[in-house]
mmCIF file of C-alpha atoms in Angstrom:
data_model
loop_
_atom_site.group_PDB
_atom_site.id
_atom_site.type_symbol
_atom_site.label_atom_id
_atom_site.label_comp_id
_atom_site.label_asym_id
_atom_site.label_seq_id
_atom_site.Cartn_x
_atom_site.Cartn_y
_atom_site.Cartn_z
ATOM 1 C CA UNK A 67 -23.075 59.080 26.604
ATOM 2 C CA UNK A 68 -21.659 62.131 28.130
ATOM 3 C CA UNK A 69 -18.234 60.683 28.275
ATOM 4 C CA UNK A 70 -18.363 59.613 24.740
ATOM 5 C CA UNK A 71 -18.966 63.368 23.692
ATOM 6 C CA UNK A 72 -15.784 64.215 25.996
ATOM 7 C CA UNK A 73 -13.127 65.435 23.950
ATOM 8 C CA UNK A 74 -10.370 65.434 26.595
ATOM 9 C CA UNK A 75 -6.714 64.639 25.309
ATOM 10 C CA UNK A 76 -7.762 65.288 21.865
ATOM 11 C CA UNK A 77 -6.027 67.937 19.494
ATOM 12 C CA UNK A 78 -8.216 69.999 17.234
ATOM 13 C CA UNK A 79 -6.905 72.214 14.142
ATOM 14 C CA UNK A 80 -9.888 74.471 12.895
ATOM 15 C CA UNK A 81 -8.996 75.888 9.427
ATOM 16 C CA UNK A 82 -11.009 79.067 9.022
ATOM 17 C CA UNK A 83 -11.343 79.023 12.639
ATOM 18 C CA UNK A 84 -10.763 82.792 13.647
ATOM 19 C CA UNK A 85 -14.193 84.227 12.672
ATOM 20 C CA UNK A 86 -17.771 83.265 12.136
ATOM 21 C CA UNK A 87 -19.053 79.863 12.470
ATOM 22 C CA UNK A 88 -15.477 78.255 12.305
ATOM 23 C CA UNK A 89 -14.506 80.268 15.462
ATOM 24 C CA UNK A 90 -17.617 79.118 17.131
ATOM 25 C CA UNK A 91 -16.863 75.424 16.487
ATOM 26 C CA UNK A 92 -13.142 76.093 17.769
ATOM 27 C CA UNK A 93 -14.535 77.513 20.946
ATOM 28 C CA UNK A 94 -17.190 74.744 21.360
ATOM 29 C CA UNK A 95 -14.595 72.121 20.667
ATOM 30 C CA UNK A 96 -12.270 73.597 23.397
ATOM 31 C CA UNK A 97 -15.286 73.835 26.004
ATOM 32 C CA UNK A 98 -15.831 69.972 25.172
ATOM 33 C CA UNK A 99 -12.374 69.627 26.298
ATOM 34 C CA UNK A 100 -10.206 69.543 23.188
ATOM 35 C CA UNK A 101 -6.902 71.557 22.628
ATOM 36 C CA UNK A 102 -7.609 73.714 19.756
ATOM 37 C CA UNK A 103 -5.747 75.584 17.277
ATOM 38 C CA UNK A 104 -7.948 78.008 15.261
ATOM 39 C CA UNK A 105 -6.180 79.417 12.294
ATOM 40 C CA UNK A 106 -6.621 81.537 9.171
ATOM 41 C CA UNK A 107 -4.561 84.033 6.977
ATOM 42 C CA UNK A 108 -4.808 86.894 9.529
ATOM 43 C CA UNK A 109 -2.557 86.955 12.455
ATOM 44 C CA UNK A 110 -4.355 89.399 14.594
ATOM 45 C CA UNK A 111 -7.765 87.147 14.316
ATOM 46 C CA UNK A 112 -5.630 83.935 14.909
ATOM 47 C CA UNK A 113 -3.970 85.391 18.126
ATOM 48 C CA UNK A 114 -7.512 86.676 19.350
ATOM 49 C CA UNK A 115 -9.305 83.413 18.816
ATOM 50 C CA UNK A 116 -6.116 81.303 20.392
ATOM 51 C CA UNK A 117 -6.208 83.650 23.466
ATOM 52 C CA UNK A 118 -10.057 82.768 23.492
ATOM 53 C CA UNK A 119 -9.201 78.984 23.597
ATOM 54 C CA UNK A 120 -6.657 79.651 26.290
ATOM 55 C CA UNK A 121 -9.132 81.714 28.415
ATOM 56 C CA UNK A 122 -11.514 78.681 28.123
ATOM 57 C CA UNK A 123 -8.948 76.622 29.755
ATOM 58 C CA UNK A 124 -7.376 74.812 26.903
ATOM 59 C CA UNK A 125 -4.025 74.595 25.300
ATOM 60 C CA UNK A 126 -3.681 76.579 22.005
ATOM 61 C CA UNK A 127 -1.262 78.321 19.759
ATOM 62 C CA UNK A 128 -1.096 81.349 17.270
ATOM 63 C CA UNK A 129 -0.551 80.123 13.908
ATOM 64 C CA UNK A 130 -1.527 81.433 10.428
ATOM 65 C CA UNK A 131 -2.192 79.421 7.306
ATOM 66 C CA UNK A 132 -3.161 79.999 3.351
ATOM 67 C CA UNK A 133 -5.282 77.085 2.050
ATOM 68 C CA UNK A 134 -4.195 78.120 -1.443
ATOM 69 C CA UNK A 135 -0.597 76.943 -0.550
ATOM 70 C CA UNK A 136 0.391 73.542 0.275
ATOM 71 C CA UNK A 137 3.565 74.487 2.005
ATOM 72 C CA UNK A 138 1.699 76.848 4.311
ATOM 73 C CA UNK A 139 -0.488 73.815 5.306
ATOM 74 C CA UNK A 140 2.327 71.499 5.753
ATOM 75 C CA UNK A 141 3.980 74.106 7.839
ATOM 76 C CA UNK A 142 0.890 74.127 10.104
ATOM 77 C CA UNK A 143 0.621 70.522 10.423
ATOM 78 C CA UNK A 144 4.585 70.402 11.487
ATOM 79 C CA UNK A 145 4.449 73.328 14.000
ATOM 80 C CA UNK A 146 1.407 71.607 15.708
ATOM 81 C CA UNK A 147 2.750 68.261 15.770
ATOM 82 C CA UNK A 148 5.950 69.727 17.397
ATOM 83 C CA UNK A 149 3.913 71.489 19.977
ATOM 84 C CA UNK A 150 1.122 68.983 20.734
ATOM 85 C CA UNK A 151 2.576 65.802 19.407
ATOM 86 C CA UNK A 152 -0.986 64.749 17.615
ATOM 87 C CA UNK A 153 -3.766 66.047 15.970
ATOM 88 C CA UNK A 154 -7.160 64.148 16.102
ATOM 89 C CA UNK A 155 -9.626 66.490 14.696
ATOM 90 C CA UNK A 156 -9.389 68.681 11.524
ATOM 91 C CA UNK A 157 -11.906 71.150 10.665
ATOM 92 C CA UNK A 158 -12.182 72.763 7.150
ATOM 93 C CA UNK A 159 -14.167 75.647 7.598
ATOM 94 C CA UNK A 160 -12.072 78.134 5.274
ATOM 95 C CA UNK A 161 -14.312 79.869 2.581
ATOM 96 C CA UNK A 162 -15.173 82.694 0.223
ATOM 97 C CA UNK A 163 -18.231 83.604 -1.491
ATOM 98 C CA UNK A 164 -19.016 86.732 -3.911
ATOM 99 C CA UNK A 165 -22.461 87.365 -5.432
ATOM 100 C CA UNK A 166 -22.326 87.796 -9.261
ATOM 101 C CA UNK A 167 -24.449 87.046 -12.480
ATOM 102 C CA UNK A 168 -22.910 83.754 -13.783
ATOM 103 C CA UNK A 169 -22.397 85.353 -17.187
ATOM 104 C CA UNK A 170 -20.075 87.689 -15.850
ATOM 105 C CA UNK A 171 -17.995 85.228 -13.860
ATOM 106 C CA UNK A 172 -14.587 85.125 -15.089
ATOM 107 C CA UNK A 173 -12.575 81.790 -15.204
ATOM 108 C CA UNK A 174 -10.100 83.291 -12.776
ATOM 109 C CA UNK A 175 -13.238 84.234 -10.508
ATOM 110 C CA UNK A 176 -14.242 80.403 -10.841
ATOM 111 C CA UNK A 177 -11.123 78.749 -10.109
ATOM 112 C CA UNK A 178 -10.402 81.201 -7.118
ATOM 113 C CA UNK A 179 -13.601 80.253 -5.466
ATOM 114 C CA UNK A 180 -12.979 76.574 -6.280
ATOM 115 C CA UNK A 181 -9.382 76.722 -4.973
ATOM 116 C CA UNK A 182 -10.566 78.061 -1.349
ATOM 117 C CA UNK A 183 -13.417 76.218 -0.638
ATOM 118 C CA UNK A 184 -12.844 72.915 -2.145
ATOM 119 C CA UNK A 185 -9.177 72.501 -3.250
ATOM 120 C CA UNK A 186 -7.975 74.077 0.087
ATOM 121 C CA UNK A 187 -9.832 71.309 2.104
ATOM 122 C CA UNK A 188 -8.364 68.625 -0.358
ATOM 123 C CA UNK A 189 -4.844 70.051 0.684
ATOM 124 C CA UNK A 190 -5.577 70.013 4.014
ATOM 125 C CA UNK A 191 -6.949 66.537 4.189
ATOM 126 C CA UNK A 192 -4.040 65.308 2.393
ATOM 127 C CA UNK A 193 -1.546 67.079 4.571
ATOM 128 C CA UNK A 194 -3.106 65.976 7.781
ATOM 129 C CA UNK A 195 -4.037 62.390 7.050
ATOM 130 C CA UNK A 196 -1.021 60.664 8.830
ATOM 131 C CA UNK A 197 -1.411 62.387 12.110
ATOM 132 C CA UNK A 198 -5.069 61.675 11.767
ATOM 133 C CA UNK A 199 -4.806 58.038 11.148
ATOM 134 C CA UNK A 200 -2.176 57.471 13.652
ATOM 135 C CA UNK A 201 -4.493 56.580 16.488
ATOM 136 C CA UNK A 202 -7.268 54.968 14.751
ATOM 137 C CA UNK A 203 -10.074 57.960 15.500
ATOM 138 C CA UNK A 204 -9.244 60.694 13.484
ATOM 139 C CA UNK A 205 -12.037 63.084 12.764
ATOM 140 C CA UNK A 206 -12.684 65.360 9.640
ATOM 141 C CA UNK A 207 -15.393 67.794 9.801
ATOM 142 C CA UNK A 208 -16.081 69.957 6.292
ATOM 143 C CA UNK A 209 -18.102 73.003 6.477
ATOM 144 C CA UNK A 210 -20.492 72.503 3.492
ATOM 145 C CA UNK A 211 -23.396 74.699 2.687
ATOM 146 C CA UNK A 212 -27.396 74.695 1.625
ATOM 147 C CA UNK A 213 -25.645 75.345 -1.811
ATOM 148 C CA UNK A 214 -24.455 71.787 -1.562
ATOM 149 C CA UNK A 215 -28.032 70.905 -2.085
ATOM 150 C CA UNK A 216 -29.955 73.778 -3.696
ATOM 151 C CA UNK A 217 -29.321 76.704 -5.727
ATOM 152 C CA UNK A 218 -29.304 80.416 -4.657
ATOM 153 C CA UNK A 219 -29.238 83.043 -7.101
ATOM 154 C CA UNK A 220 -25.897 84.236 -8.626
ATOM 155 C CA UNK A 221 -23.514 82.350 -6.362
ATOM 156 C CA UNK A 222 -22.582 79.508 -8.875
ATOM 157 C CA UNK A 223 -19.056 79.294 -8.296
ATOM 158 C CA UNK A 224 -19.645 78.885 -4.505
ATOM 159 C CA UNK A 225 -22.542 76.354 -5.251
ATOM 160 C CA UNK A 226 -20.142 74.365 -7.335
ATOM 161 C CA UNK A 227 -17.508 74.450 -4.985
ATOM 162 C CA UNK A 228 -19.614 73.465 -1.917
ATOM 163 C CA UNK A 229 -21.105 70.585 -3.937
ATOM 164 C CA UNK A 230 -17.478 69.526 -4.878
ATOM 165 C CA UNK A 231 -16.621 69.674 -1.095
ATOM 166 C CA UNK A 232 -19.719 67.321 -0.166
ATOM 167 C CA UNK A 233 -18.608 64.940 -2.841
ATOM 168 C CA UNK A 234 -15.152 64.898 -1.457
ATOM 169 C CA UNK A 235 -16.458 64.180 2.018
ATOM 170 C CA UNK A 236 -18.035 60.965 0.625
ATOM 171 C CA UNK A 237 -15.110 59.853 -1.192
ATOM 172 C CA UNK A 238 -12.646 60.419 1.796
ATOM 173 C CA UNK A 239 -15.061 58.746 4.096
ATOM 174 C CA UNK A 240 -15.170 55.500 1.966
ATOM 175 C CA UNK A 241 -11.477 55.575 1.284
ATOM 176 C CA UNK A 242 -10.476 56.320 4.776
ATOM 177 C CA UNK A 243 -12.571 54.176 6.750
ATOM 178 C CA UNK A 244 -10.260 51.236 7.355
ATOM 179 C CA UNK A 245 -7.803 53.779 8.608
ATOM 180 C CA UNK A 246 -10.115 54.779 11.390
ATOM 181 C CA UNK A 247 -10.611 58.299 9.995
ATOM 182 C CA UNK A 248 -14.137 59.391 9.980
ATOM 183 C CA UNK A 249 -14.926 62.140 7.255
ATOM 184 C CA UNK A 250 -18.271 64.226 7.856
ATOM 185 C CA UNK A 251 -19.819 67.619 6.878
ATOM 186 C CA UNK A 252 -21.988 70.005 8.406
ATOM 187 C CA UNK A 253 -24.198 72.132 6.300
ATOM 188 C CA UNK A 254 -25.054 75.250 7.968
ATOM 189 C CA UNK A 255 -28.189 76.915 6.884
ATOM 190 C CA UNK A 256 -28.535 80.910 7.288
ATOM 191 C CA UNK A 257 -26.552 82.090 10.379
ATOM 192 C CA UNK A 258 -26.469 85.926 11.001
ATOM 193 C CA UNK A 259 -22.719 87.102 11.271
ATOM 194 C CA UNK A 260 -20.882 90.317 11.255
ATOM 195 C CA UNK A 261 -20.317 89.893 7.662
ATOM 196 C CA UNK A 262 -23.829 89.110 6.458
ATOM 197 C CA UNK A 263 -25.913 91.096 8.990
ATOM 198 C CA UNK A 264 -26.788 94.033 6.765
ATOM 199 C CA UNK A 265 -27.676 91.634 3.968
ATOM 200 C CA UNK A 266 -29.889 89.455 6.331
ATOM 201 C CA UNK A 267 -31.511 92.390 7.862
ATOM 202 C CA UNK A 268 -31.926 95.053 5.241
ATOM 203 C CA UNK A 269 -32.385 93.418 1.792
ATOM 204 C CA UNK A 270 -35.413 91.531 -0.057
ATOM 205 C CA UNK A 271 -32.990 88.763 -0.520
ATOM 206 C CA UNK A 272 -32.581 88.475 3.534
ATOM 207 C CA UNK A 273 -36.455 88.535 3.634
ATOM 208 C CA UNK A 274 -36.890 85.870 1.422
ATOM 209 C CA UNK A 275 -34.498 83.767 3.107
ATOM 210 C CA UNK A 276 -36.092 84.116 6.329
ATOM 211 C CA UNK A 277 -39.540 83.394 4.608
ATOM 212 C CA UNK A 278 -37.991 80.049 3.629
ATOM 213 C CA UNK A 279 -37.041 78.902 7.202
ATOM 214 C CA UNK A 280 -39.840 77.283 9.142
ATOM 215 C CA UNK A 281 -38.564 78.304 12.516
ATOM 216 C CA UNK A 282 -38.864 81.949 11.496
ATOM 217 C CA UNK A 283 -35.268 83.095 12.455
ATOM 218 C CA UNK A 284 -31.810 82.809 11.534
ATOM 219 C CA UNK A 285 -29.108 80.729 13.053
ATOM 220 C CA UNK A 286 -27.250 81.543 15.953
ATOM 221 C CA UNK A 287 -23.393 80.607 15.694
ATOM 222 C CA UNK A 288 -23.640 78.764 18.841
ATOM 223 C CA UNK A 289 -26.258 76.364 17.358
ATOM 224 C CA UNK A 290 -23.631 74.658 15.140
ATOM 225 C CA UNK A 291 -21.592 73.746 17.891
ATOM 226 C CA UNK A 292 -23.650 70.605 19.383
ATOM 227 C CA UNK A 293 -23.223 68.936 15.827
ATOM 228 C CA UNK A 294 -19.281 69.683 15.569
ATOM 229 C CA UNK A 295 -18.645 68.162 19.001
ATOM 230 C CA UNK A 296 -20.958 65.028 18.141
ATOM 231 C CA UNK A 297 -18.734 64.542 14.636
ATOM 232 C CA UNK A 298 -15.709 65.220 16.470
ATOM 233 C CA UNK A 299 -16.206 62.780 19.330
ATOM 234 C CA UNK A 300 -16.403 58.810 20.031
ATOM 235 C CA UNK A 301 -20.135 59.153 19.973
ATOM 236 C CA UNK A 302 -19.833 59.418 16.119
ATOM 237 C CA UNK A 303 -17.471 56.213 15.849
ATOM 238 C CA UNK A 304 -19.968 54.687 13.347
ATOM 239 C CA UNK A 305 -20.755 57.876 11.492
ATOM 240 C CA UNK A 306 -19.057 58.496 8.292
ATOM 241 C CA UNK A 307 -19.658 60.126 5.018
ATOM 242 C CA UNK A 308 -22.562 61.994 5.966
ATOM 243 C CA UNK A 309 -23.792 65.610 6.004
ATOM 244 C CA UNK A 310 -25.879 66.897 8.870
ATOM 245 C CA UNK A 311 -28.055 69.935 8.030
ATOM 246 C CA UNK A 312 -28.483 72.696 10.573
ATOM 247 C CA UNK A 313 -30.845 74.855 8.957
ATOM 248 C CA UNK A 314 -34.038 75.331 11.056
ATOM 249 C CA UNK A 315 -35.790 73.480 8.458
ATOM 250 C CA UNK A 316 -35.036 75.285 5.434
ATOM 251 C CA UNK A 317 -34.225 72.294 3.239
ATOM 252 C CA UNK A 318 -37.404 70.462 4.488
ATOM 253 C CA UNK A 319 -39.484 73.412 3.625
ATOM 254 C CA UNK A 320 -42.026 73.879 1.030
ATOM 255 C CA UNK A 321 -44.769 76.724 1.216
ATOM 256 C CA UNK A 322 -44.515 78.192 4.533
ATOM 257 C CA UNK A 323 -47.430 80.737 4.106
#
């Protein structure tokens, strides 16, 4: 079993892999043996993340991407193929969210959220399909959300986008199964990051979220790595079209007091 989780000789591209959970996943795949290209829009963060991968003993490269533009994604694919010769694992972790009453959400704001969280993943999947299918064991991992299953107040565009991403996961899993490309998703629960630390620790919303978690704590970024390595590996050879929730029991919870 340990050898089936070994990612040696695999090449992984992690879009949205320069911060937060995406960065933790990128480093986790590297520690499991993969060469990893963590990428996003900001060059400084991409450079820092790629250096962290290389410090872990794996190969990487600094390259940026904007998921809103197909040409940018295609350029990323071509540069990775030129440098590494293959792509075995694609992680779509890029995302954006803003809290706002739905009545006040403009169509432009709605479309922008859908574009980053759902359409961006579609662009990446379409662009990377051929190299993923080339060796008959390609892996796509989407980062979904609790909002793919339940509603959280005043984030309707994000919820719609993440629900669409989960449906895309299932559709591609069915379409690409015969090509040897497995498509799955991870739905993280509430994880403390630099971006949300103040909200979680200092607001009523954060306290309500904590109350809903049976484990009575927020997740740590490293706790999503194991699932990512599993889904990227040969151990997941018969797993496709699934979403694994890593949430400390949030979705299973009813009354906790």
